Amino acid sequence: MRIPIAHPSHFNFPEILRFLSRSTRECLHYVEDGHLFKMIAVQEVPLLMDIRYKEGAAYLDVDVIKPDPVPMEWAAPALAAAAAPVQALLTRWLHLDADLRPFYTFAATDPVLAPLVRDYHGLRLVGVPDLFESITWTVMGQQINLAFAYTTRKRFIETLGYSVEHGGRTHYLYPKPAVVAAAQPELLREMQFSRGKITYMQNLAQQIVQGQFSAALVDDAPDFETAKAALVALKGIGNWSANYVLMKYARYPQSLPLEDAGLHQALRRYHHLPGKPALDEVKRLTAHWGPHAAYATFYCWHSLFEV
């Protein structure tokens, strides 16, 4: 089934693919010959999206495919209902509903950001379209380097996620909260998660299963501070994790993960600092970003992949 998805102006699919190719340990999507492949569950049925873009076209071309092991009697109604879920997932994941013009106008006057928006023009803030995935990913990444975070995440997905074989590859869906809540802590320890991280992730999963926490607490929050309060009330979620989730999932443009090591690295490079900036200096250097903080941070992160 083919679904055309309109994209906005200032859209750079090759640069988005470059960002999505940053880790060889990624297993929820893969990029091959200009195509982006990702699984989606529609009516609890796993389907595979093949997303591609022809230069100059006004839309993304998405083929929604029945994976080989999925019976057609399951797949047929899911395929018939796939258009709206595919549109919603791609819009949230690739930030197709964002207007980049205000950020570009602001960045053009900033000596750090101006060359970045020139080099990466049309790059969208690639997000994490599921709240449980977004929160658990921040927990996994706490106090370790990005490469090891991806390693533990890959083990987590491959062990607890749903998978199907198709086209000579294994395709995964992120583990469901119920599966994570029921997992033996020893199994998670084998993935090299600390006991603290295991507790945080399983507590969150249990709260979701029991109805004590839901995406509505973030999605329906009236403002940034209310949404942030809902997140920091969770055990193991501090300012950095909350701002990451509000940036990558909830899409608050003022989200600023001040404590982020990658942001510190970029600021040190572009401001020619002698060492890692202190938090007060990070605040000073980013104070003027205001409602553009999320995109400014993301473009700084992306620039680090050049080296």
PDB file of C-alpha atoms in Angstrom:
ATOM      1  CA  MET A   1       0.000   0.000   0.000  1.00  0.00           C
ATOM      2  CA  ARG A   2       1.442   3.366  -1.039  1.00  0.00           C
ATOM      3  CA  ILE A   3       0.775   6.503   1.033  1.00  0.00           C
ATOM      4  CA  PRO A   4       2.016   9.944  -0.088  1.00  0.00           C
ATOM      5  CA  ILE A   5       2.885  12.184   2.867  1.00  0.00           C
ATOM      6  CA  ALA A   6       3.155  15.892   2.118  1.00  0.00           C
ATOM      7  CA  HIS A   7       6.231  17.557   3.563  1.00  0.00           C
ATOM      8  CA  PRO A   8       6.736  21.242   4.386  1.00  0.00           C
ATOM      9  CA  SER A   9       9.118  23.739   2.877  1.00  0.00           C
ATOM     10  CA  HIS A  10      12.664  23.769   4.265  1.00  0.00           C
ATOM     11  CA  PHE A  11      12.843  19.965   4.221  1.00  0.00           C
ATOM     12  CA  ASN A  12      16.130  18.116   3.731  1.00  0.00           C
ATOM     13  CA  PHE A  13      15.544  14.359   3.625  1.00  0.00           C
ATOM     14  CA  PRO A  14      19.185  13.411   2.876  1.00  0.00           C
ATOM     15  CA  GLU A  15      20.335  15.344   5.969  1.00  0.00           C
ATOM     16  CA  ILE A  16      17.623  13.663   8.046  1.00  0.00           C
ATOM     17  CA  LEU A  17      18.859  10.282   6.804  1.00  0.00           C
ATOM     18  CA  ARG A  18      22.405  11.246   7.747  1.00  0.00           C
ATOM     19  CA  PHE A  19      21.267  12.024  11.278  1.00  0.00           C
ATOM     20  CA  LEU A  20      19.347   8.747  11.469  1.00  0.00           C
ATOM     21  CA  SER A  21      22.464   6.847  10.346  1.00  0.00           C
ATOM     22  CA  ARG A  22      24.614   8.144  13.199  1.00  0.00           C
ATOM     23  CA  SER A  23      24.815   4.843  15.103  1.00  0.00           C
ATOM     24  CA  THR A  24      25.545   1.373  13.759  1.00  0.00           C
ATOM     25  CA  ARG A  25      23.779   0.033  16.870  1.00  0.00           C
ATOM     26  CA  GLU A  26      20.398   1.491  15.879  1.00  0.00           C
ATOM     27  CA  CYS A  27      17.803  -1.260  15.432  1.00  0.00           C
ATOM     28  CA  LEU A  28      14.393   0.476  15.302  1.00  0.00           C
ATOM     29  CA  HIS A  29      15.042   1.790  11.801  1.00  0.00           C
ATOM     30  CA  TYR A  30      17.643   1.485   9.096  1.00  0.00           C
ATOM     31  CA  VAL A  31      18.733   3.506   6.098  1.00  0.00           C
ATOM     32  CA  GLU A  32      19.679   1.892   2.798  1.00  0.00           C
ATOM     33  CA  ASP A  33      20.160   3.471  -0.647  1.00  0.00           C
ATOM     34  CA  GLY A  34      18.144   6.555   0.220  1.00  0.00           C
ATOM     35  CA  HIS A  35      15.298   4.546   1.762  1.00  0.00           C
ATOM     36  CA  LEU A  36      14.276   4.723   5.420  1.00  0.00           C
ATOM     37  CA  PHE A  37      12.703   1.584   6.892  1.00  0.00           C
ATOM     38  CA  LYS A  38      10.785   1.491  10.167  1.00  0.00           C
ATOM     39  CA  MET A  39       8.152  -0.736  11.745  1.00  0.00           C
ATOM     40  CA  ILE A  40       4.772   0.545  12.879  1.00  0.00           C
ATOM     41  CA  ALA A  41       1.984  -1.242  14.739  1.00  0.00           C
ATOM     42  CA  VAL A  42      -1.496  -0.600  13.320  1.00  0.00           C
ATOM     43  CA  GLN A  43      -4.368  -2.246  15.197  1.00  0.00           C
ATOM     44  CA  GLU A  44      -1.690  -4.291  17.026  1.00  0.00           C
ATOM     45  CA  VAL A  45      -0.442  -5.644  13.674  1.00  0.00           C
ATOM     46  CA  PRO A  46       3.224  -5.027  12.752  1.00  0.00           C
ATOM     47  CA  LEU A  47       3.711  -3.386   9.358  1.00  0.00           C
ATOM     48  CA  LEU A  48       6.888  -2.161   7.685  1.00  0.00           C
ATOM     49  CA  MET A  49       7.242   1.352   6.261  1.00  0.00           C
ATOM     50  CA  ASP A  50       9.589   1.986   3.333  1.00  0.00           C
ATOM     51  CA  ILE A  51      10.005   5.779   3.222  1.00  0.00           C
ATOM     52  CA  ARG A  52      11.723   7.534   0.335  1.00  0.00           C
ATOM     53  CA  TYR A  53      11.938  10.942  -1.250  1.00  0.00           C
ATOM     54  CA  LYS A  54      12.537  12.068  -4.814  1.00  0.00           C
ATOM     55  CA  GLU A  55      14.386  15.367  -5.125  1.00  0.00           C
ATOM     56  CA  GLY A  56      11.938  18.139  -5.890  1.00  0.00           C
ATOM     57  CA  ALA A  57       8.837  16.141  -5.001  1.00  0.00           C
ATOM     58  CA  ALA A  58       6.222  17.703  -2.733  1.00  0.00           C
ATOM     59  CA  TYR A  59       5.716  14.541  -0.722  1.00  0.00           C
ATOM     60  CA  LEU A  60       7.392  11.563   0.890  1.00  0.00           C
ATOM     61  CA  ASP A  61       6.495   8.271  -0.753  1.00  0.00           C
ATOM     62  CA  VAL A  62       5.688   5.628   1.872  1.00  0.00           C
ATOM     63  CA  ASP A  63       5.119   1.987   0.994  1.00  0.00           C
ATOM     64  CA  VAL A  64       3.439   0.137   3.860  1.00  0.00           C
ATOM     65  CA  ILE A  65       4.345  -3.515   3.586  1.00  0.00           C
ATOM     66  CA  LYS A  66       3.039  -6.706   5.148  1.00  0.00           C
ATOM     67  CA  PRO A  67       6.036  -8.492   6.694  1.00  0.00           C
ATOM     68  CA  ASP A  68       6.406 -12.063   5.474  1.00  0.00           C
ATOM     69  CA  PRO A  69       5.375 -13.859   8.717  1.00  0.00           C
ATOM     70  CA  VAL A  70       2.205 -11.785   9.269  1.00  0.00           C
ATOM     71  CA  PRO A  71      -0.956 -13.564   8.041  1.00  0.00           C
ATOM     72  CA  MET A  72      -2.868 -11.661   5.369  1.00  0.00           C
ATOM     73  CA  GLU A  73      -6.099 -11.918   7.351  1.00  0.00           C
ATOM     74  CA  TRP A  74      -4.415  -9.835  10.066  1.00  0.00           C
ATOM     75  CA  ALA A  75      -2.616  -7.498   7.698  1.00  0.00           C
ATOM     76  CA  ALA A  76      -5.491  -6.602   5.360  1.00  0.00           C
ATOM     77  CA  PRO A  77      -7.573  -4.562   7.842  1.00  0.00           C
ATOM     78  CA  ALA A  78      -4.423  -3.006   9.307  1.00  0.00           C
ATOM     79  CA  LEU A  79      -3.220  -1.927   5.865  1.00  0.00           C
ATOM     80  CA  ALA A  80      -6.640  -0.448   5.107  1.00  0.00           C
ATOM     81  CA  ALA A  81      -6.423   1.633   8.293  1.00  0.00           C
ATOM     82  CA  ALA A  82      -2.727   2.552   8.012  1.00  0.00           C
ATOM     83  CA  ALA A  83      -2.902   6.012   6.411  1.00  0.00           C
ATOM     84  CA  ALA A  84      -3.740   8.025   9.540  1.00  0.00           C
ATOM     85  CA  PRO A  85      -1.296   6.229  11.904  1.00  0.00           C
ATOM     86  CA  VAL A  86       1.514   6.482   9.345  1.00  0.00           C
ATOM     87  CA  GLN A  87       0.838  10.195   8.868  1.00  0.00           C
ATOM     88  CA  ALA A  88       0.780  10.758  12.638  1.00  0.00           C
ATOM     89  CA  LEU A  89       3.979   8.810  13.306  1.00  0.00           C
ATOM     90  CA  LEU A  90       5.996  10.455  10.529  1.00  0.00           C
ATOM     91  CA  THR A  91       4.738  13.909  11.450  1.00  0.00           C
ATOM     92  CA  ARG A  92       5.831  13.462  15.063  1.00  0.00           C
ATOM     93  CA  TRP A  93       9.043  11.594  14.301  1.00  0.00           C
ATOM     94  CA  LEU A  94      10.318  13.920  11.554  1.00  0.00           C
ATOM     95  CA  HIS A  95       8.627  17.094  12.853  1.00  0.00           C
ATOM     96  CA  LEU A  96       6.790  17.662   9.583  1.00  0.00           C
ATOM     97  CA  ASP A  97       4.417  20.171  11.168  1.00  0.00           C
ATOM     98  CA  ALA A  98       7.162  22.568  12.304  1.00  0.00           C
ATOM     99  CA  ASP A  99       7.689  25.956  10.681  1.00  0.00           C
ATOM    100  CA  LEU A 100      11.462  26.452  10.591  1.00  0.00           C
ATOM    101  CA  ARG A 101      11.354  30.034   9.314  1.00  0.00           C
ATOM    102  CA  PRO A 102      11.334  31.751  12.750  1.00  0.00           C
ATOM    103  CA  PHE A 103      14.307  29.665  13.877  1.00  0.00           C
ATOM    104  CA  TYR A 104      16.216  30.384  10.675  1.00  0.00           C
ATOM    105  CA  THR A 105      15.539  34.111  10.976  1.00  0.00           C
ATOM    106  CA  PHE A 106      16.857  34.043  14.546  1.00  0.00           C
ATOM    107  CA  ALA A 107      19.849  31.833  13.720  1.00  0.00           C
ATOM    108  CA  ALA A 108      20.957  34.042  10.827  1.00  0.00           C
ATOM    109  CA  THR A 109      22.048  36.691  13.348  1.00  0.00           C
ATOM    110  CA  ASP A 110      23.851  34.270  15.677  1.00  0.00           C
ATOM    111  CA  PRO A 111      27.552  33.658  14.925  1.00  0.00           C
ATOM    112  CA  VAL A 112      27.401  30.064  16.206  1.00  0.00           C
ATOM    113  CA  LEU A 113      24.102  29.017  14.654  1.00  0.00           C
ATOM    114  CA  ALA A 114      24.330  30.845  11.312  1.00  0.00           C
ATOM    115  CA  PRO A 115      26.858  28.445   9.735  1.00  0.00           C
ATOM    116  CA  LEU A 116      24.976  25.443  11.111  1.00  0.00           C
ATOM    117  CA  VAL A 117      21.646  26.396   9.547  1.00  0.00           C
ATOM    118  CA  ARG A 118      23.471  27.104   6.299  1.00  0.00           C
ATOM    119  CA  ASP A 119      25.149  23.686   6.291  1.00  0.00           C
ATOM    120  CA  TYR A 120      22.123  21.699   7.492  1.00  0.00           C
ATOM    121  CA  HIS A 121      19.304  23.749   5.985  1.00  0.00           C
ATOM    122  CA  GLY A 122      16.053  21.789   6.070  1.00  0.00           C
ATOM    123  CA  LEU A 123      17.133  19.393   8.816  1.00  0.00           C
ATOM    124  CA  ARG A 124      14.153  18.657  11.024  1.00  0.00           C
ATOM    125  CA  LEU A 125      14.414  17.957  14.752  1.00  0.00           C
ATOM    126  CA  VAL A 126      14.117  14.185  14.543  1.00  0.00           C
ATOM    127  CA  GLY A 127      12.171  13.086  17.580  1.00  0.00           C
ATOM    128  CA  VAL A 128      11.133  10.037  19.553  1.00  0.00           C
ATOM    129  CA  PRO A 129       7.445   9.513  18.744  1.00  0.00           C
ATOM    130  CA  ASP A 130       6.548   7.357  21.765  1.00  0.00           C
ATOM    131  CA  LEU A 131       6.606   8.701  25.336  1.00  0.00           C
ATOM    132  CA  PHE A 132       7.625   5.435  27.028  1.00  0.00           C
ATOM    133  CA  GLU A 133      10.480   5.017  24.556  1.00  0.00           C
ATOM    134  CA  SER A 134      11.546   8.632  25.023  1.00  0.00           C
ATOM    135  CA  ILE A 135      11.658   8.454  28.825  1.00  0.00           C
ATOM    136  CA  THR A 136      13.384   5.073  29.013  1.00  0.00           C
ATOM    137  CA  TRP A 137      15.947   6.188  26.436  1.00  0.00           C
ATOM    138  CA  THR A 138      16.901   9.156  28.605  1.00  0.00           C
ATOM    139  CA  VAL A 139      17.282   6.835  31.589  1.00  0.00           C
ATOM    140  CA  MET A 140      19.524   4.527  29.570  1.00  0.00           C
ATOM    141  CA  GLY A 141      21.701   7.471  28.535  1.00  0.00           C
ATOM    142  CA  GLN A 142      22.261   8.910  31.989  1.00  0.00           C
ATOM    143  CA  GLN A 143      25.934   9.239  32.991  1.00  0.00           C
ATOM    144  CA  ILE A 144      27.350   7.087  30.170  1.00  0.00           C
ATOM    145  CA  ASN A 145      28.626   7.851  26.676  1.00  0.00           C
ATOM    146  CA  LEU A 146      26.318   7.704  23.676  1.00  0.00           C
ATOM    147  CA  ALA A 147      27.929   4.620  22.133  1.00  0.00           C
ATOM    148  CA  PHE A 148      27.401   2.512  25.256  1.00  0.00           C
ATOM    149  CA  ALA A 149      23.871   3.882  25.646  1.00  0.00           C
ATOM    150  CA  TYR A 150      23.081   2.618  22.141  1.00  0.00           C
ATOM    151  CA  THR A 151      24.612  -0.755  22.986  1.00  0.00           C
ATOM    152  CA  THR A 152      22.394  -1.258  26.035  1.00  0.00           C
ATOM    153  CA  ARG A 153      19.340   0.045  24.156  1.00  0.00           C
ATOM    154  CA  LYS A 154      19.950  -2.452  21.342  1.00  0.00           C
ATOM    155  CA  ARG A 155      20.098  -5.337  23.824  1.00  0.00           C
ATOM    156  CA  PHE A 156      16.907  -4.066  25.478  1.00  0.00           C
ATOM    157  CA  ILE A 157      15.005  -3.877  22.175  1.00  0.00           C
ATOM    158  CA  GLU A 158      16.293  -7.160  20.792  1.00  0.00           C
ATOM    159  CA  THR A 159      15.457  -9.009  24.017  1.00  0.00           C
ATOM    160  CA  LEU A 160      12.111  -7.481  24.989  1.00  0.00           C
ATOM    161  CA  GLY A 161      10.778  -5.961  21.762  1.00  0.00           C
ATOM    162  CA  TYR A 162       8.537  -7.574  19.159  1.00  0.00           C
ATOM    163  CA  SER A 163      10.356  -8.636  15.994  1.00  0.00           C
ATOM    164  CA  VAL A 164       9.590 -10.015  12.543  1.00  0.00           C
ATOM    165  CA  GLU A 165      11.841 -11.213   9.756  1.00  0.00           C
ATOM    166  CA  HIS A 166      11.392  -9.648   6.336  1.00  0.00           C
ATOM    167  CA  GLY A 167      13.676  -9.137   3.375  1.00  0.00           C
ATOM    168  CA  GLY A 168      16.615 -10.794   5.088  1.00  0.00           C
ATOM    169  CA  ARG A 169      16.466  -8.429   8.086  1.00  0.00           C
ATOM    170  CA  THR A 170      15.006  -8.494  11.569  1.00  0.00           C
ATOM    171  CA  HIS A 171      12.683  -5.559  12.221  1.00  0.00           C
ATOM    172  CA  TYR A 172      11.744  -4.470  15.746  1.00  0.00           C
ATOM    173  CA  LEU A 173       9.059  -2.625  17.646  1.00  0.00           C
ATOM    174  CA  TYR A 174      10.021  -0.999  20.936  1.00  0.00           C
ATOM    175  CA  PRO A 175       9.217  -3.068  24.054  1.00  0.00           C
ATOM    176  CA  LYS A 176       5.793  -2.454  25.558  1.00  0.00           C
ATOM    177  CA  PRO A 177       5.490  -1.230  29.152  1.00  0.00           C
ATOM    178  CA  ALA A 178       3.761  -4.464  30.211  1.00  0.00           C
ATOM    179  CA  VAL A 179       6.692  -6.531  28.950  1.00  0.00           C
ATOM    180  CA  VAL A 180       9.252  -4.316  30.693  1.00  0.00           C
ATOM    181  CA  ALA A 181       7.254  -4.307  33.933  1.00  0.00           C
ATOM    182  CA  ALA A 182       7.138  -8.114  33.939  1.00  0.00           C
ATOM    183  CA  ALA A 183      10.816  -8.658  33.083  1.00  0.00           C
ATOM    184  CA  GLN A 184      13.093 -10.176  35.684  1.00  0.00           C
ATOM    185  CA  PRO A 185      15.573  -7.567  36.975  1.00  0.00           C
ATOM    186  CA  GLU A 186      18.367 -10.106  36.490  1.00  0.00           C
ATOM    187  CA  LEU A 187      17.599 -10.151  32.757  1.00  0.00           C
ATOM    188  CA  LEU A 188      18.013  -6.381  32.595  1.00  0.00           C
ATOM    189  CA  ARG A 189      21.229  -6.607  34.615  1.00  0.00           C
ATOM    190  CA  GLU A 190      22.598  -8.920  31.902  1.00  0.00           C
ATOM    191  CA  MET A 191      22.091  -6.027  29.461  1.00  0.00           C
ATOM    192  CA  GLN A 192      24.466  -3.999  31.708  1.00  0.00           C
ATOM    193  CA  PHE A 193      21.881  -1.623  33.122  1.00  0.00           C
ATOM    194  CA  SER A 194      22.617  -0.402  36.630  1.00  0.00           C
ATOM    195  CA  ARG A 195      20.223  -1.396  39.398  1.00  0.00           C
ATOM    196  CA  GLY A 196      19.082   2.204  39.630  1.00  0.00           C
ATOM    197  CA  LYS A 197      18.201   2.400  35.939  1.00  0.00           C
ATOM    198  CA  ILE A 198      16.363  -0.911  36.131  1.00  0.00           C
ATOM    199  CA  THR A 199      14.291   0.396  39.026  1.00  0.00           C
ATOM    200  CA  TYR A 200      13.488   3.645  37.199  1.00  0.00           C
ATOM    201  CA  MET A 201      12.434   1.918  33.968  1.00  0.00           C
ATOM    202  CA  GLN A 202      10.388  -0.786  35.661  1.00  0.00           C
ATOM    203  CA  ASN A 203       8.695   1.706  37.994  1.00  0.00           C
ATOM    204  CA  LEU A 204       7.656   3.767  34.967  1.00  0.00           C
ATOM    205  CA  ALA A 205       6.429   0.681  33.127  1.00  0.00           C
ATOM    206  CA  GLN A 206       4.402  -0.425  36.152  1.00  0.00           C
ATOM    207  CA  GLN A 207       2.864   3.033  36.562  1.00  0.00           C
ATOM    208  CA  ILE A 208       1.773   2.981  32.918  1.00  0.00           C
ATOM    209  CA  VAL A 209       0.331  -0.529  33.197  1.00  0.00           C
ATOM    210  CA  GLN A 210      -1.546   0.428  36.379  1.00  0.00           C
ATOM    211  CA  GLY A 211      -2.862   3.659  34.857  1.00  0.00           C
ATOM    212  CA  GLN A 212      -0.933   5.912  37.252  1.00  0.00           C
ATOM    213  CA  PHE A 213       0.998   7.603  34.430  1.00  0.00           C
ATOM    214  CA  SER A 214       0.008   8.179  30.822  1.00  0.00           C
ATOM    215  CA  ALA A 215       0.956  10.245  27.810  1.00  0.00           C
ATOM    216  CA  ALA A 216      -2.044  12.473  28.508  1.00  0.00           C
ATOM    217  CA  LEU A 217      -0.183  14.007  31.462  1.00  0.00           C
ATOM    218  CA  VAL A 218       2.320  15.409  28.970  1.00  0.00           C
ATOM    219  CA  ASP A 219       0.222  15.703  25.809  1.00  0.00           C
ATOM    220  CA  ASP A 220      -2.640  17.542  27.521  1.00  0.00           C
ATOM    221  CA  ALA A 221      -0.537  19.716  29.820  1.00  0.00           C
ATOM    222  CA  PRO A 222      -1.496  23.389  29.446  1.00  0.00           C
ATOM    223  CA  ASP A 223       2.091  24.609  29.358  1.00  0.00           C
ATOM    224  CA  PHE A 224       5.763  23.689  29.464  1.00  0.00           C
ATOM    225  CA  GLU A 225       6.140  23.879  33.238  1.00  0.00           C
ATOM    226  CA  THR A 226       3.143  21.615  33.873  1.00  0.00           C
ATOM    227  CA  ALA A 227       4.429  19.034  31.413  1.00  0.00           C
ATOM    228  CA  LYS A 228       7.896  19.215  32.953  1.00  0.00           C
ATOM    229  CA  ALA A 229       6.474  18.770  36.462  1.00  0.00           C
ATOM    230  CA  ALA A 230       4.696  15.588  35.359  1.00  0.00           C
ATOM    231  CA  LEU A 231       8.011  14.193  34.161  1.00  0.00           C
ATOM    232  CA  VAL A 232      10.261  15.189  37.071  1.00  0.00           C
ATOM    233  CA  ALA A 233       7.714  13.620  39.424  1.00  0.00           C
ATOM    234  CA  LEU A 234       8.861  10.270  38.008  1.00  0.00           C
ATOM    235  CA  LYS A 235      11.647   8.552  39.904  1.00  0.00           C
ATOM    236  CA  GLY A 236      14.952   8.966  38.071  1.00  0.00           C
ATOM    237  CA  ILE A 237      13.884  11.896  35.882  1.00  0.00           C
ATOM    238  CA  GLY A 238      15.688  15.179  36.465  1.00  0.00           C
ATOM    239  CA  ASN A 239      16.072  18.398  34.504  1.00  0.00           C
ATOM    240  CA  TRP A 240      18.176  16.929  31.685  1.00  0.00           C
ATOM    241  CA  SER A 241      15.882  13.951  31.078  1.00  0.00           C
ATOM    242  CA  ALA A 242      12.715  16.036  31.324  1.00  0.00           C
ATOM    243  CA  ASN A 243      13.973  18.622  28.847  1.00  0.00           C
ATOM    244  CA  TYR A 244      15.112  15.893  26.452  1.00  0.00           C
ATOM    245  CA  VAL A 245      11.635  14.344  26.487  1.00  0.00           C
ATOM    246  CA  LEU A 246       9.950  17.738  26.128  1.00  0.00           C
ATOM    247  CA  MET A 247      12.242  18.470  23.188  1.00  0.00           C
ATOM    248  CA  LYS A 248      12.150  15.137  21.347  1.00  0.00           C
ATOM    249  CA  TYR A 249       8.661  13.892  22.193  1.00  0.00           C
ATOM    250  CA  ALA A 250       6.458  16.795  23.290  1.00  0.00           C
ATOM    251  CA  ARG A 251       8.079  19.313  20.902  1.00  0.00           C
ATOM    252  CA  TYR A 252       8.294  22.283  23.233  1.00  0.00           C
ATOM    253  CA  PRO A 253      10.563  24.719  21.342  1.00  0.00           C
ATOM    254  CA  GLN A 254      12.040  26.213  24.527  1.00  0.00           C
ATOM    255  CA  SER A 255      13.294  22.840  25.806  1.00  0.00           C
ATOM    256  CA  LEU A 256      16.950  23.133  26.771  1.00  0.00           C
ATOM    257  CA  PRO A 257      18.861  20.178  28.279  1.00  0.00           C
ATOM    258  CA  LEU A 258      21.416  22.383  30.023  1.00  0.00           C
ATOM    259  CA  GLU A 259      23.364  19.491  31.521  1.00  0.00           C
ATOM    260  CA  ASP A 260      23.863  17.708  28.179  1.00  0.00           C
ATOM    261  CA  ALA A 261      27.464  16.681  27.474  1.00  0.00           C
ATOM    262  CA  GLY A 262      27.056  17.036  23.708  1.00  0.00           C
ATOM    263  CA  LEU A 263      25.749  20.569  24.084  1.00  0.00           C
ATOM    264  CA  HIS A 264      28.723  21.392  26.319  1.00  0.00           C
ATOM    265  CA  GLN A 265      31.103  19.970  23.719  1.00  0.00           C
ATOM    266  CA  ALA A 266      29.564  22.086  20.961  1.00  0.00           C
ATOM    267  CA  LEU A 267      29.614  25.261  23.062  1.00  0.00           C
ATOM    268  CA  ARG A 268      33.235  24.671  23.994  1.00  0.00           C
ATOM    269  CA  ARG A 269      34.167  24.269  20.333  1.00  0.00           C
ATOM    270  CA  TYR A 270      32.224  27.181  18.881  1.00  0.00           C
ATOM    271  CA  HIS A 271      33.026  29.638  21.669  1.00  0.00           C
ATOM    272  CA  HIS A 272      36.688  28.521  21.802  1.00  0.00           C
ATOM    273  CA  LEU A 273      36.533  27.760  25.508  1.00  0.00           C
ATOM    274  CA  PRO A 274      39.604  26.320  27.271  1.00  0.00           C
ATOM    275  CA  GLY A 275      37.613  23.519  28.900  1.00  0.00           C
ATOM    276  CA  LYS A 276      34.168  22.142  29.574  1.00  0.00           C
ATOM    277  CA  PRO A 277      31.851  25.047  30.426  1.00  0.00           C
ATOM    278  CA  ALA A 278      30.360  25.260  33.906  1.00  0.00           C
ATOM    279  CA  LEU A 279      26.590  25.160  34.117  1.00  0.00           C
ATOM    280  CA  ASP A 280      26.378  28.895  34.802  1.00  0.00           C
ATOM    281  CA  GLU A 281      28.374  29.539  31.644  1.00  0.00           C
ATOM    282  CA  VAL A 282      26.109  27.220  29.634  1.00  0.00           C
ATOM    283  CA  LYS A 283      23.130  29.215  30.874  1.00  0.00           C
ATOM    284  CA  ARG A 284      24.808  32.474  29.886  1.00  0.00           C
ATOM    285  CA  LEU A 285      25.771  31.265  26.408  1.00  0.00           C
ATOM    286  CA  THR A 286      22.297  29.890  25.660  1.00  0.00           C
ATOM    287  CA  ALA A 287      20.085  32.445  27.437  1.00  0.00           C
ATOM    288  CA  HIS A 288      19.263  34.270  24.204  1.00  0.00           C
ATOM    289  CA  TRP A 289      18.042  31.095  22.484  1.00  0.00           C
ATOM    290  CA  GLY A 290      14.673  31.377  24.236  1.00  0.00           C
ATOM    291  CA  PRO A 291      11.918  29.816  22.089  1.00  0.00           C
ATOM    292  CA  HIS A 292      14.536  28.455  19.668  1.00  0.00           C
ATOM    293  CA  ALA A 293      16.493  26.448  22.254  1.00  0.00           C
ATOM    294  CA  ALA A 294      15.368  23.003  21.101  1.00  0.00           C
ATOM    295  CA  TYR A 295      16.370  23.515  17.474  1.00  0.00           C
ATOM    296  CA  ALA A 296      19.564  25.342  18.435  1.00  0.00           C
ATOM    297  CA  THR A 297      20.546  22.401  20.642  1.00  0.00           C
ATOM    298  CA  PHE A 298      19.675  19.860  17.961  1.00  0.00           C
ATOM    299  CA  TYR A 299      21.733  21.628  15.289  1.00  0.00           C
ATOM    300  CA  CYS A 300      24.663  21.822  17.723  1.00  0.00           C
ATOM    301  CA  TRP A 301      24.359  18.093  18.360  1.00  0.00           C
ATOM    302  CA  HIS A 302      24.194  17.330  14.661  1.00  0.00           C
ATOM    303  CA  SER A 303      27.346  19.333  13.994  1.00  0.00           C
ATOM    304  CA  LEU A 304      29.290  16.999  16.289  1.00  0.00           C
ATOM    305  CA  PHE A 305      28.808  14.129  13.833  1.00  0.00           C
ATOM    306  CA  GLU A 306      31.124  15.918  11.397  1.00  0.00           C
ATOM    307  CA  VAL A 307      34.170  14.906  13.427  1.00  0.00           C
TER     308      VAL A 307
END
